CSV table of C-alpha atoms in Angstrom, one decimal:
chain,number,residue,atom,x,y,z
H,1,MET,CA,-20.0,-11.8,35.6
H,2,PRO,CA,-16.1,-11.2,35.7
H,3,GLU,CA,-14.3,-12.4,32.7
H,4,LYS,CA,-11.0,-14.2,32.4
H,5,GLN,CA,-9.4,-10.8,31.1
H,6,ASP,CA,-10.2,-9.2,34.5
H,7,ILE,CA,-7.2,-11.0,36.1
H,8,GLN,CA,-5.1,-9.8,33.1
H,9,ARG,CA,-6.1,-6.3,33.7
H,10,LEU,CA,-4.9,-6.5,37.3
H,11,ILE,CA,-1.6,-7.9,36.1
H,12,ASP,CA,-1.2,-5.1,33.7
H,13,ILE,CA,-1.9,-2.7,36.3
H,14,MET,CA,0.8,-3.9,38.6
H,15,ALA,CA,3.3,-4.0,35.6
H,16,ARG,CA,2.4,-0.3,35.0
H,17,LEU,CA,3.0,0.5,38.8
H,18,ARG,CA,6.3,-1.2,38.7
H,19,ASP,CA,7.4,0.5,35.3
H,20,PRO,CA,10.4,2.7,36.0
H,21,ASP,CA,9.3,5.1,33.3
H,22,GLY,CA,6.4,6.8,35.0
H,23,GLY,CA,5.4,4.0,37.6
H,24,CYS,CA,4.5,4.5,41.1
H,25,PRO,CA,7.7,5.5,43.4
H,26,TRP,CA,6.4,3.6,46.2
H,27,ASP,CA,5.8,0.3,44.3
H,28,LEU,CA,9.0,0.7,42.7
H,29,GLU,CA,10.9,0.8,45.9
H,30,GLN,CA,9.5,-2.6,47.2
H,31,ASP,CA,10.8,-5.9,47.2
H,32,PHE,CA,9.7,-9.3,48.3
H,33,ALA,CA,10.8,-8.8,52.0
H,34,SER,CA,9.2,-5.3,52.3
H,35,ILE,CA,5.8,-6.7,50.9
H,36,ALA,CA,5.7,-9.9,52.8
H,37,PRO,CA,4.3,-8.1,56.0
H,38,TYR,CA,1.5,-6.6,53.9
H,39,THR,CA,0.6,-10.2,52.6
H,40,VAL,CA,0.4,-11.5,56.1
H,41,GLU,CA,-1.8,-8.4,57.1
H,42,GLU,CA,-4.1,-8.9,54.2
H,43,ALA,CA,-4.6,-12.6,55.0
H,44,TYR,CA,-5.6,-11.6,58.5
H,45,GLU,CA,-7.9,-9.1,57.2
H,46,VAL,CA,-9.8,-11.6,55.0
H,47,ALA,CA,-10.1,-13.7,58.3
H,48,ASP,CA,-11.4,-10.7,60.1
H,49,ALA,CA,-14.1,-10.0,57.3
H,50,ILE,CA,-15.2,-13.6,57.6
H,51,ASP,CA,-15.4,-13.5,61.4
H,52,ARG,CA,-17.7,-10.3,61.2
H,53,GLY,CA,-19.7,-12.1,58.4
H,54,ASP,CA,-19.1,-8.9,56.2
H,55,MET,CA,-19.4,-10.1,52.6
H,56,ASP,CA,-18.8,-6.7,51.1
H,57,GLY,CA,-15.6,-6.4,53.2
H,58,LEU,CA,-14.6,-10.1,52.3
H,59,ARG,CA,-14.9,-9.2,48.6
H,60,GLU,CA,-12.7,-6.2,49.0
H,61,GLU,CA,-10.3,-7.9,51.3
H,62,LEU,CA,-9.8,-10.8,48.9
H,63,GLY,CA,-9.1,-8.4,46.4
H,64,ASP,CA,-6.3,-6.9,48.4
H,65,LEU,CA,-4.9,-10.5,49.0
H,66,LEU,CA,-4.9,-11.1,45.3
H,67,LEU,CA,-3.0,-8.0,44.7
H,68,GLN,CA,-0.3,-9.5,47.0
H,69,VAL,CA,0.0,-12.5,44.9
H,70,VAL,CA,0.2,-10.4,41.7
H,71,PHE,CA,2.7,-8.2,43.2
H,72,HIS,CA,5.1,-11.0,44.3
H,73,ALA,CA,4.7,-12.6,40.9
H,74,ARG,CA,5.6,-9.2,39.2
H,75,LEU,CA,8.7,-9.1,41.3
H,76,ALA,CA,9.6,-12.7,40.4
H,77,GLU,CA,9.0,-12.1,36.7
H,78,GLU,CA,11.3,-9.0,36.7
H,79,ALA,CA,13.9,-11.2,38.4
H,80,GLY,CA,13.4,-13.8,35.6
H,81,THR,CA,12.4,-16.6,37.9
H,82,PHE,CA,8.7,-17.0,37.4
H,83,GLY,CA,5.6,-15.1,36.4
H,84,PHE,CA,1.9,-15.2,37.5
H,85,GLY,CA,1.1,-17.8,35.0
H,86,ASP,CA,3.6,-20.1,36.6
H,87,VAL,CA,2.0,-19.7,39.9
H,88,VAL,CA,-1.4,-20.5,38.6
H,89,GLN,CA,-0.2,-23.6,36.9
H,90,ALA,CA,1.7,-24.7,40.0
H,91,ILE,CA,-1.1,-24.7,42.3
H,92,SER,CA,-3.4,-26.1,39.6
H,93,ASP,CA,-0.9,-29.1,39.1
H,94,LYS,CA,-0.9,-29.4,42.9
H,95,MET,CA,-4.4,-29.6,43.5
H,96,VAL,CA,-5.1,-32.2,40.6
H,97,SER,CA,-2.1,-34.2,42.0
H,98,ARG,CA,-3.1,-34.2,45.8
H,99,HIS,CA,-6.9,-34.9,45.0
H,100,PRO,CA,-6.6,-38.3,43.1
H,101,HIS,CA,-9.9,-39.3,44.6
H,102,VAL,CA,-11.6,-36.4,42.7
H,103,PHE,CA,-9.2,-36.3,39.3
H,104,GLY,CA,-8.4,-39.8,39.3
H,105,GLY,CA,-9.5,-43.3,40.4
H,106,ALA,CA,-8.5,-43.3,43.9
H,107,GLN,CA,-11.2,-43.4,46.9
H,108,VAL,CA,-11.3,-41.9,50.5
H,109,ALA,CA,-13.7,-43.0,53.1
H,110,ASP,CA,-13.9,-39.6,54.7
H,111,ALA,CA,-12.3,-36.1,55.3
H,112,ALA,CA,-10.1,-37.6,58.1
H,113,GLU,CA,-8.6,-40.1,55.7
H,114,GLN,CA,-8.1,-37.5,52.9
H,115,THR,CA,-6.1,-35.4,55.5
H,116,ARG,CA,-3.9,-38.4,56.2
H,117,GLU,CA,-3.4,-38.9,52.3
H,118,TRP,CA,-2.7,-35.2,51.8
H,119,GLU,CA,0.0,-35.3,54.4
H,120,ALA,CA,1.4,-38.6,52.8
H,121,HIS,CA,1.4,-37.0,49.4
H,122,LYS,CA,3.2,-33.9,50.8
H,123,GLN,CA,5.9,-36.2,52.1
H,124,ARG,CA,6.3,-38.0,48.9
H,125,GLU,CA,6.7,-34.7,47.2
H,126,ARG,CA,9.5,-33.8,49.7
H,127,ALA,CA,11.2,-37.0,49.1
H,128,ALA,CA,11.2,-36.5,45.4
H,129,ARG,CA,12.7,-33.2,45.7
H,130,GLY,CA,15.4,-34.8,47.4
H,131,GLU,CA,14.6,-33.3,51.0
H,132,ALA,CA,16.4,-35.4,53.5
H,133,ASP,CA,14.1,-34.5,56.5
H,134,ASP,CA,11.8,-37.5,57.0
H,135,SER,CA,10.6,-36.2,60.4
H,136,ALA,CA,6.8,-36.2,61.2
H,137,LEU,CA,7.4,-32.6,61.7
H,138,ALA,CA,9.1,-31.8,58.2
H,139,GLY,CA,7.7,-29.2,55.9
H,140,ILE,CA,6.0,-27.1,58.7
H,141,SER,CA,7.0,-23.5,57.7
H,142,ARG,CA,8.9,-21.3,60.1
H,143,GLY,CA,7.2,-18.4,58.5
H,144,LEU,CA,3.9,-18.9,60.2
H,145,PRO,CA,2.5,-17.0,63.0
H,146,GLU,CA,3.8,-18.8,66.1
H,147,TRP,CA,0.6,-19.8,67.5
H,148,MET,CA,-0.4,-21.4,64.1
H,149,ARG,CA,3.0,-23.2,64.0
H,150,ALA,CA,2.5,-24.4,67.7
H,151,VAL,CA,-0.7,-26.2,66.6
H,152,LYS,CA,0.5,-27.7,63.3
H,153,LEU,CA,3.4,-29.2,65.2
H,154,GLN,CA,0.9,-30.6,67.9
H,155,ASN,CA,-0.9,-32.1,65.2
H,156,ARG,CA,1.8,-33.6,63.5
H,157,ALA,CA,3.0,-35.2,66.6
H,158,ALA,CA,-0.3,-36.4,67.5
H,159,ARG,CA,-0.6,-38.4,64.2
H,160,VAL,CA,2.4,-40.6,65.4
H,161,GLY,CA,0.7,-41.0,68.8
H,162,PHE,CA,2.6,-38.4,70.9
H,163,ASP,CA,-0.4,-36.6,72.3
H,164,TRP,CA,-2.4,-36.2,75.6
H,165,PRO,CA,-5.5,-38.6,75.7
H,166,GLY,CA,-7.8,-35.7,76.3
H,167,PRO,CA,-8.3,-32.2,77.6
H,168,GLY,CA,-8.0,-33.1,81.2
H,169,PRO,CA,-4.2,-33.8,81.3
H,170,VAL,CA,-3.6,-30.8,79.4
H,171,MET,CA,-5.4,-28.5,81.7
H,172,ASP,CA,-3.3,-30.2,84.5
H,173,LYS,CA,-0.1,-29.4,82.4
H,174,LEU,CA,-1.3,-25.7,81.9
H,175,ARG,CA,-1.6,-25.3,85.7
H,176,GLU,CA,1.9,-26.6,86.1
H,177,GLU,CA,3.3,-24.4,83.7
H,178,LEU,CA,1.6,-21.3,85.3
H,179,GLU,CA,3.1,-22.5,88.7
H,180,GLU,CA,6.5,-22.4,87.1
H,181,VAL,CA,6.0,-18.8,85.6
H,182,GLN,CA,5.0,-17.8,89.2
H,183,VAL,CA,8.2,-19.3,90.4
H,184,GLU,CA,10.2,-17.3,87.9
H,185,PHE,CA,8.4,-14.0,88.8
H,186,GLU,CA,9.3,-14.6,92.5
H,187,ALA,CA,12.9,-15.4,91.6
H,188,MET,CA,13.0,-12.1,89.6
H,189,SER,CA,12.0,-10.1,92.8
H,190,ALA,CA,15.0,-11.7,94.8
H,191,GLY,CA,18.4,-13.0,94.6
H,192,PRO,CA,21.6,-11.8,93.1
H,193,ASP,CA,20.7,-12.1,89.5
H,194,ALA,CA,16.9,-10.9,90.0
H,195,ASP,CA,16.9,-8.8,87.0
H,196,SER,CA,19.6,-10.5,85.0
H,197,GLN,CA,19.1,-11.3,81.3
H,198,ALA,CA,19.3,-15.1,82.3
H,199,ALA,CA,16.2,-14.6,84.7
H,200,ARG,CA,14.4,-12.8,81.9
H,201,ASP,CA,15.4,-15.7,79.4
H,202,ARG,CA,13.8,-18.2,81.8
H,203,LEU,CA,10.7,-16.1,82.4
H,204,GLU,CA,10.1,-15.9,78.6
H,205,GLU,CA,10.6,-19.6,78.2
H,206,GLU,CA,8.2,-20.4,81.0
H,207,ILE,CA,5.6,-18.2,79.4
H,208,GLY,CA,6.3,-19.6,76.1
H,209,ASP,CA,5.4,-23.1,77.6
H,210,VAL,CA,2.1,-21.7,78.9
H,211,LEU,CA,1.3,-20.3,75.5
H,212,PHE,CA,2.2,-23.6,73.9
H,213,VAL,CA,0.1,-25.6,76.2
H,214,ALA,CA,-2.9,-23.3,75.9
H,215,ALA,CA,-2.7,-23.7,72.1
H,216,ASN,CA,-2.8,-27.5,72.8
H,217,LEU,CA,-5.8,-27.2,75.0
H,218,ALA,CA,-7.5,-25.2,72.2
H,219,ARG,CA,-6.6,-28.0,69.8
H,220,HIS,CA,-8.0,-30.7,72.1
H,221,ALA,CA,-11.2,-28.5,72.3
H,222,LYS,CA,-11.4,-28.2,68.6
H,223,VAL,CA,-11.3,-24.5,68.8
H,224,ASP,CA,-9.4,-22.6,66.4
H,225,VAL,CA,-6.8,-20.5,68.4
H,226,GLY,CA,-6.7,-17.6,66.0
H,227,SER,CA,-10.4,-17.4,66.1
H,228,ALA,CA,-10.6,-17.6,69.8
H,229,LEU,CA,-8.1,-14.9,70.2
H,230,ARG,CA,-9.9,-12.6,67.7
H,231,ARG,CA,-12.9,-13.0,69.7
H,232,ALA,CA,-11.1,-12.2,72.8
H,233,ASN,CA,-9.4,-9.1,71.3
H,234,HIS,CA,-12.9,-7.9,70.2
H,235,LYS,CA,-14.4,-8.3,73.4
H,236,PHE,CA,-11.6,-6.5,75.1
H,237,GLU,CA,-11.7,-3.5,72.7
H,238,ARG,CA,-15.6,-3.5,72.8
H,239,ARG,CA,-15.6,-3.3,76.8
H,240,PHE,CA,-12.5,-0.9,76.7
H,241,ARG,CA,-14.3,1.5,74.5
H,242,ALA,CA,-17.4,1.3,76.8
H,243,MET,CA,-15.3,2.1,79.7
H,244,GLU,CA,-14.0,5.1,77.9
H,245,ALA,CA,-17.6,6.2,76.9
H,246,LEU,CA,-18.8,5.8,80.5
H,247,ALA,CA,-15.9,7.9,82.0
H,248,GLN,CA,-16.6,10.5,79.5
H,249,ALA,CA,-20.4,10.6,80.3
H,250,ASP,CA,-19.4,11.1,84.0
H,251,GLY,CA,-17.2,14.0,82.9
H,252,THR,CA,-13.7,12.4,83.5
H,253,ALA,CA,-11.3,10.3,81.5
H,254,LEU,CA,-9.5,7.0,82.2
H,255,PRO,CA,-6.0,8.3,82.7
H,256,GLU,CA,-7.0,10.6,85.5
H,257,LEU,CA,-8.6,7.7,87.5
H,258,PRO,CA,-6.9,4.9,89.7
H,259,LEU,CA,-7.0,1.3,89.1
H,260,ALA,CA,-10.0,0.7,91.2
H,261,ALA,CA,-12.1,3.1,89.2
H,262,HIS,CA,-11.0,1.4,86.1
H,263,GLU,CA,-12.2,-1.8,87.3
H,264,ALA,CA,-15.6,-0.4,88.2
H,265,TYR,CA,-15.9,0.8,84.8
H,266,TRP,CA,-15.0,-2.4,83.2
H,267,ASN,CA,-17.5,-4.2,85.4
H,268,ARG,CA,-20.2,-1.8,84.5
H,269,ALA,CA,-19.2,-2.3,80.9
H,270,LYS,CA,-19.6,-6.2,81.2
H,271,GLN,CA,-22.8,-5.8,83.0
H,272,ALA,CA,-24.2,-3.6,80.1
H,273,GLU,CA,-23.6,-6.2,77.4
């Protein structure tokens, strides 16, 4: 069973890696901004291991993610702002504060009420810090993946009643947005500003609307957008690799074939599943 000193060993390892006297040149070159993409990537790899049901992989990926926390904390400690212990204390205090029904005398009826109380507590925390933004959308990070931020924005708006009554109207809206994308595609193939930056901006905006509404549809279906997209990615990769294998078995390769042959291999890959 791991002991408390194990986390201290990891902290010490990171300090050694960052030691200007004999540390790792790569680690010494890093800063918050350069490490941030790795932090996001490791979080996704944790989710992927969970999605695959790979417990050995999950153990490893959680370690990689923990290393990111230790790395950021080390950078902050070197800058004289905070250390790993401050990070642990801050999250521990936050968990106790936001769970008065567990660590205090408050009571909640169910998980839905707890979610409402959680959001209300966060709003009180923002007010205590002097943050002037009292919008229902306040506090949603701009550093989130945009699909995740879209769902959070929609959930917050729904809490004050700004929401579709069900999936039916959302599907209608999705069809409407797709038609608007079609209009912009057609406009780009004709007219004086067919391929102008303004035309491309309009197309980007309309495609963005489609993606936003698709995220809303997933929310109404109680489907996690990230999980659904991971599944779609996995399915595409599986079928495409099967296409490549089928083509190779036939003594050819996909780049040498026309689209019709690609579609035929795709259908064979689907039927083989």
